């Protein structure tokens, strides 16, 4: 079922919301678009339209040109630090308190869900605001000496890198296990602002359907998930989610 134009909540979805006790939300870069953080694959504005991920977001790229990779992530880190959570992030914080079980899974590395107040957040692709040692794989909070790009690990002298998942790398095991477990045990799954093509995140809504949950997709455009989703609500997440939130809170409090 597709709903577009003025955001409205389909009657069948209102019923499901009123009964649901376990919710999973998967977000992608589209949820942060209204905060001014660029998405990846959108024509004209997507990062991967302008930059080659093979030169910036692979272990090989870091080995070949660590300075370029570090500088590119520093630029993105600055963009993200200047951004603020938007009504979509804030609506998810409120939604969490309405359901006995609520799992927020994100592919985003921008930390905006946490800054909005969501806790916990299952981060599938890491967090750009964290830095780790490329040799020891441990998180590093402080390092000495300015001027070396990338900076060096204070313990082993190895190059520091952002704590994000690059193409060709595995996802953090615990986060992926939590994402799969919650997906297989939810009543209602939301896929929000993601192109639904990057694996393994893209397989989560499909698994949710297989395990009997209803799937709601919220996006400004269709994706490969759209025809399989139980509901497709077309519109910006910052407009749609506050409407879903007020509907859910009415059904929970009536
Ligand atoms: P994409 O750029 O692939 O997709 C962004 C999606 O958000 C698109 O489907 C847009 O239509 C949608 N969108 C844009 N603005 C929106 C809005 N205001 N409201 C709702 N939807 C909106 O980004 P992701 O799906 O997040 O991985 O990409 C997945 C992964 O690919 C990223 O985590 C990143 C990237 O390579 C890594 O870097 C490992």
Short mmCIF file of C-alpha atoms and ligand atoms in Angstrom, two decimals:
data_model
loop_
_atom_site.label_atom_id
_atom_site.label_comp_id
_atom_site.label_asym_id
_atom_site.label_seq_id
_atom_site.Cartn_x
_atom_site.Cartn_y
_atom_site.Cartn_z
CA UNK A 1 0.00 0.00 0.00
CA UNK A 2 1.39 3.39 -0.99
CA UNK A 3 0.57 6.68 0.66
CA UNK A 4 1.96 9.90 -0.75
CA UNK A 5 1.38 13.63 -0.75
CA UNK A 6 0.25 14.90 2.64
CA UNK A 7 1.57 12.35 5.08
CA UNK A 8 -1.26 10.19 6.34
CA UNK A 9 -1.20 6.97 8.31
CA UNK A 10 -3.09 4.13 6.63
CA UNK A 11 -5.92 2.74 8.78
CA UNK A 12 -4.40 -0.77 8.73
CA UNK A 13 -1.13 0.66 10.03
CA UNK A 14 -2.93 2.48 12.85
CA UNK A 15 -4.38 -0.89 13.92
CA UNK A 16 -0.95 -2.54 13.84
CA UNK A 17 0.60 0.37 15.77
CA UNK A 18 -2.02 0.08 18.48
CA UNK A 19 -1.24 -3.61 19.04
CA UNK A 20 2.50 -3.70 18.36
CA UNK A 21 4.77 -4.39 21.29
CA UNK A 22 8.09 -4.85 19.55
CA UNK A 23 9.31 -2.33 17.01
CA UNK A 24 12.49 -2.24 14.96
CA UNK A 25 13.59 0.87 13.07
CA UNK A 26 16.35 0.79 10.46
CA UNK A 27 17.59 4.17 9.32
CA UNK A 28 19.83 5.32 6.48
CA UNK A 29 21.37 8.59 5.41
CA UNK A 30 18.01 9.96 4.19
CA UNK A 31 16.93 10.52 7.79
CA UNK A 32 19.80 12.99 8.24
CA UNK A 33 19.27 14.72 4.88
CA UNK A 34 17.00 17.31 6.47
CA UNK A 35 19.83 18.07 8.93
CA UNK A 36 22.03 18.97 5.97
CA UNK A 37 24.11 15.78 5.98
CA UNK A 38 24.58 14.50 2.41
CA UNK A 39 23.25 11.08 1.41
CA UNK A 40 25.33 8.66 -0.70
CA UNK A 41 23.54 7.70 -3.87
CA UNK A 42 21.11 10.48 -4.72
CA UNK A 43 21.65 12.04 -8.12
CA UNK A 44 23.50 15.40 -7.95
CA UNK A 45 23.87 15.54 -4.17
CA UNK A 46 24.97 12.02 -3.12
CA UNK A 47 28.56 11.63 -1.88
CA UNK A 48 29.18 8.65 -4.16
CA UNK A 49 28.06 10.78 -7.13
CA UNK A 50 31.00 13.13 -6.51
CA UNK A 51 33.61 10.92 -4.88
CA UNK A 52 34.83 7.43 -5.70
CA UNK A 53 34.25 5.16 -2.69
CA UNK A 54 37.08 2.91 -3.90
CA UNK A 55 39.50 5.82 -3.38
CA UNK A 56 38.12 6.86 -0.01
CA UNK A 57 36.26 4.09 1.78
CA UNK A 58 38.23 0.85 1.50
CA UNK A 59 41.20 -0.55 3.47
CA UNK A 60 43.15 -0.43 0.20
CA UNK A 61 42.38 3.27 -0.25
CA UNK A 62 43.69 3.94 3.28
CA UNK A 63 46.83 1.96 2.57
CA UNK A 64 47.42 3.81 -0.70
CA UNK A 65 46.67 7.32 0.48
CA UNK A 66 46.02 7.55 4.24
CA UNK A 67 46.29 11.34 4.25
CA UNK A 68 43.59 11.79 1.60
CA UNK A 69 41.27 9.37 3.38
CA UNK A 70 41.86 11.02 6.77
CA UNK A 71 41.24 14.49 5.33
CA UNK A 72 38.04 13.40 3.58
CA UNK A 73 36.67 11.94 6.82
CA UNK A 74 37.79 15.06 8.73
CA UNK A 75 35.71 17.14 6.32
CA UNK A 76 32.70 14.86 6.85
CA UNK A 77 33.26 14.88 10.62
CA UNK A 78 33.12 18.65 10.56
CA UNK A 79 29.90 18.61 8.49
CA UNK A 80 28.31 16.22 10.95
CA UNK A 81 29.44 18.20 14.01
CA UNK A 82 27.76 21.30 12.61
CA UNK A 83 24.49 19.46 11.89
CA UNK A 84 21.69 19.16 14.43
CA UNK A 85 19.06 16.43 14.80
CA UNK A 86 15.86 17.08 12.84
CA UNK A 87 12.19 16.27 13.65
CA UNK A 88 12.64 12.70 12.35
CA UNK A 89 15.43 11.92 14.82
CA UNK A 90 13.41 13.56 17.61
CA UNK A 91 10.22 11.65 16.78
CA UNK A 92 12.11 8.35 17.12
CA UNK A 93 13.24 9.33 20.63
CA UNK A 94 9.59 9.80 21.64
CA UNK A 95 8.47 6.63 19.88
CA UNK A 96 10.89 4.56 21.93
CA UNK A 97 8.92 5.28 25.11
CA UNK A 98 5.61 4.14 23.58
CA UNK A 99 6.51 0.50 22.99
CA UNK A 100 7.73 -2.19 25.39
CA UNK A 101 10.51 -3.14 23.00
CA UNK A 102 12.03 -0.68 20.56
CA UNK A 103 15.30 -1.25 18.70
CA UNK A 104 16.87 1.52 16.67
CA UNK A 105 19.37 0.26 14.10
CA UNK A 106 21.25 2.73 11.95
CA UNK A 107 23.59 2.57 9.00
CA UNK A 108 24.51 6.18 9.69
CA UNK A 109 27.85 7.13 11.16
CA UNK A 110 26.81 10.69 12.08
CA UNK A 111 25.75 10.12 15.71
CA UNK A 112 22.64 12.29 15.22
CA UNK A 113 20.29 9.70 16.77
CA UNK A 114 22.36 9.76 19.97
CA UNK A 115 22.51 13.56 19.95
CA UNK A 116 18.72 13.62 19.63
CA UNK A 117 18.53 11.42 22.74
CA UNK A 118 18.05 7.88 21.40
CA UNK A 119 19.70 5.26 23.56
CA UNK A 120 20.72 2.59 22.78
CA UNK A 121 21.48 2.84 19.07
CA UNK A 122 22.71 -0.19 17.15
CA UNK A 123 25.38 1.20 14.83
CA UNK A 124 25.96 -1.14 11.90
CA UNK A 125 28.56 0.97 10.11
CA UNK A 126 30.39 2.53 13.07
CA UNK A 127 30.61 6.20 13.99
CA UNK A 128 32.63 8.89 12.27
CA UNK A 129 33.10 10.73 15.56
CA UNK A 130 35.14 7.82 16.94
CA UNK A 131 38.75 7.17 15.97
CA UNK A 132 40.58 3.88 16.18
CA UNK A 133 44.07 2.54 15.70
CA UNK A 134 44.41 0.88 12.31
CA UNK A 135 46.85 -1.66 13.75
CA UNK A 136 45.39 -2.51 17.16
CA UNK A 137 41.75 -1.87 16.23
CA UNK A 138 41.19 -0.14 19.59
CA UNK A 139 39.33 3.13 20.13
CA UNK A 140 41.66 6.08 20.73
CA UNK A 141 40.31 9.25 22.39
CA UNK A 142 43.43 11.40 22.58
CA UNK A 143 46.58 11.57 20.59
CA UNK A 144 49.67 13.67 20.83
CA UNK A 145 51.10 15.93 18.22
CA UNK A 146 49.35 17.96 15.59
CA UNK A 147 50.37 18.04 12.00
CA UNK A 148 50.65 14.35 11.19
CA UNK A 149 47.79 13.26 8.98
CA UNK A 150 46.51 10.78 9.90
CA UNK A 151 47.58 11.23 13.51
CA UNK A 152 49.45 8.40 15.19
CA UNK A 153 48.33 5.97 17.88
CA UNK A 154 49.80 7.10 21.24
CA UNK A 155 50.38 3.45 22.17
CA UNK A 156 51.83 1.77 19.11
CA UNK A 157 52.52 4.60 16.67
CA UNK A 158 50.18 3.08 14.06
CA UNK A 159 48.05 5.29 11.82
CA UNK A 160 44.69 6.34 13.27
CA UNK A 161 41.53 5.99 11.18
CA UNK A 162 37.81 6.68 11.61
CA UNK A 163 35.84 3.94 13.36
CA UNK A 164 33.61 3.32 10.35
CA UNK A 165 33.03 0.22 8.26
CA UNK A 166 34.67 0.42 4.86
CA UNK A 167 33.73 -1.54 1.77
CA UNK A 168 35.20 -5.00 2.07
CA UNK A 169 35.20 -4.93 5.90
CA UNK A 170 32.96 -6.89 8.23
CA UNK A 171 30.27 -5.22 10.29
CA UNK A 172 30.73 -5.11 14.08
CA UNK A 173 29.65 -8.60 15.17
CA UNK A 174 27.63 -7.66 18.26
CA UNK A 175 25.72 -4.91 16.44
CA UNK A 176 24.85 -7.21 13.55
CA UNK A 177 23.75 -10.02 15.91
CA UNK A 178 21.52 -7.59 17.83
CA UNK A 179 20.06 -6.25 14.57
CA UNK A 180 19.22 -9.74 13.29
CA UNK A 181 17.79 -10.92 16.61
CA UNK A 182 15.52 -7.91 17.05
CA UNK A 183 14.42 -8.06 13.41
CA UNK A 184 13.41 -11.69 13.73
CA UNK A 185 11.40 -10.95 16.84
CA UNK A 186 9.50 -7.77 16.02
CA UNK A 187 5.87 -7.08 15.07
CA UNK A 188 6.58 -3.96 13.07
CA UNK A 189 9.69 -2.91 11.15
CA UNK A 190 10.37 0.58 9.77
CA UNK A 191 12.88 1.15 6.97
CA UNK A 192 13.53 4.89 6.85
CA UNK A 193 15.62 6.97 4.45
CA UNK A 194 17.69 4.14 3.04
CA UNK A 195 18.13 3.04 -0.57
CA UNK A 196 17.85 -0.54 0.75
CA UNK A 197 20.65 -1.86 -1.42
CA UNK A 198 23.68 -2.15 0.85
CA UNK A 199 23.99 -5.58 2.46
CA UNK A 200 23.57 -6.90 5.05
CA UNK A 201 21.35 -4.02 6.26
CA UNK A 202 19.15 -4.32 3.16
CA UNK A 203 18.24 -7.90 4.06
CA UNK A 204 16.81 -6.91 7.47
CA UNK A 205 13.37 -5.74 6.27
CA UNK A 206 13.11 -8.86 4.09
CA UNK A 207 13.85 -11.01 7.13
CA UNK A 208 11.29 -9.08 9.15
CA UNK A 209 8.66 -9.93 6.51
CA UNK A 210 9.70 -13.60 6.52
CA UNK A 211 9.35 -13.73 10.29
CA UNK A 212 5.83 -12.29 10.09
CA UNK A 213 6.30 -8.59 10.83
CA UNK A 214 4.69 -5.77 8.87
CA UNK A 215 7.22 -3.52 7.13
CA UNK A 216 6.74 0.22 6.70
CA UNK A 217 9.03 2.02 4.30
CA UNK A 218 9.38 5.81 4.58
CA UNK A 219 11.28 7.41 1.73
CA UNK A 220 10.98 10.27 -0.73
CA UNK A 221 11.56 7.76 -3.56
CA UNK A 222 10.88 4.15 -4.34
CA UNK A 223 13.60 1.58 -3.61
CA UNK A 224 14.00 -2.15 -4.31
CA UNK A 225 12.13 -2.72 -1.03
CA UNK A 226 9.06 -0.69 -1.98
CA UNK A 227 7.07 -3.37 -3.78
CA UNK A 228 7.64 -5.85 -0.95
CA UNK A 229 6.95 -3.48 1.94
CA UNK A 230 3.57 -3.78 3.61
CA UNK A 231 3.24 0.02 3.56
CA UNK A 232 5.19 2.60 1.59
CA UNK A 233 4.80 6.14 2.87
CA UNK A 234 6.31 8.58 0.42
CA UNK A 235 7.66 11.77 1.95
CA UNK A 236 10.51 13.32 3.90
CA UNK A 237 11.15 11.49 7.16
CA UNK A 238 11.05 14.80 9.07
CA UNK A 239 7.43 15.26 7.99
CA UNK A 240 6.21 11.66 8.10
CA UNK A 241 7.67 10.50 11.42
CA UNK A 242 6.08 13.20 13.61
CA UNK A 243 2.69 12.17 12.12
CA UNK A 244 3.37 8.49 12.87
CA UNK A 245 4.46 9.48 16.38
CA UNK A 246 1.28 11.40 17.14
CA UNK A 247 -0.85 8.57 15.72
CA UNK A 248 1.03 6.02 17.81
CA UNK A 249 0.75 8.06 20.98
CA UNK A 250 -3.01 8.51 20.48
CA UNK A 251 -3.50 4.75 19.99
CA UNK A 252 -1.31 3.96 23.02
CA UNK A 253 -3.04 6.43 25.32
CA UNK A 254 -6.65 5.77 24.28
P1 LIG B 1 21.70 6.18 0.12
O1 LIG B 1 22.30 7.46 -0.34
O2 LIG B 1 22.02 4.96 -0.64
O3 LIG B 1 20.12 6.33 0.19
C1 LIG B 1 19.51 7.43 0.80
C2 LIG B 1 18.02 7.23 0.71
O4 LIG B 1 17.37 8.24 1.46
C3 LIG B 1 17.47 7.31 -0.71
O5 LIG B 1 16.63 6.19 -0.95
C4 LIG B 1 16.68 8.62 -0.72
O6 LIG B 1 15.55 8.57 -1.57
C5 LIG B 1 16.26 8.72 0.73
N1 LIG B 1 15.99 10.07 1.23
C6 LIG B 1 16.64 11.23 0.96
N2 LIG B 1 16.14 12.26 1.66
C7 LIG B 1 15.15 11.75 2.42
C8 LIG B 1 14.27 12.30 3.39
N3 LIG B 1 14.29 13.59 3.72
N4 LIG B 1 13.37 11.47 3.97
C9 LIG B 1 13.31 10.15 3.65
N5 LIG B 1 14.13 9.58 2.75
C10 LIG B 1 15.04 10.36 2.15
O7 LIG B 1 22.11 6.02 1.67
P2 LIG B 1 22.01 4.73 2.60
O8 LIG B 1 20.88 3.87 2.24
O9 LIG B 1 22.12 5.21 4.00
O10 LIG B 1 27.86 2.72 4.00
O11 LIG B 1 23.36 4.00 2.22
C11 LIG B 1 23.71 2.82 2.88
C12 LIG B 1 25.20 2.76 3.07
O12 LIG B 1 25.87 2.99 1.82
C13 LIG B 1 25.76 3.83 3.97
O13 LIG B 1 25.68 3.50 5.35
C14 LIG B 1 27.19 3.92 3.53
C15 LIG B 1 26.99 3.88 2.03
O14 LIG B 1 28.07 3.40 1.29
C16 LIG B 1 29.15 2.76 4.30
O15 LIG B 1 29.83 3.77 4.18
C17 LIG B 1 29.68 1.46 4.80
#
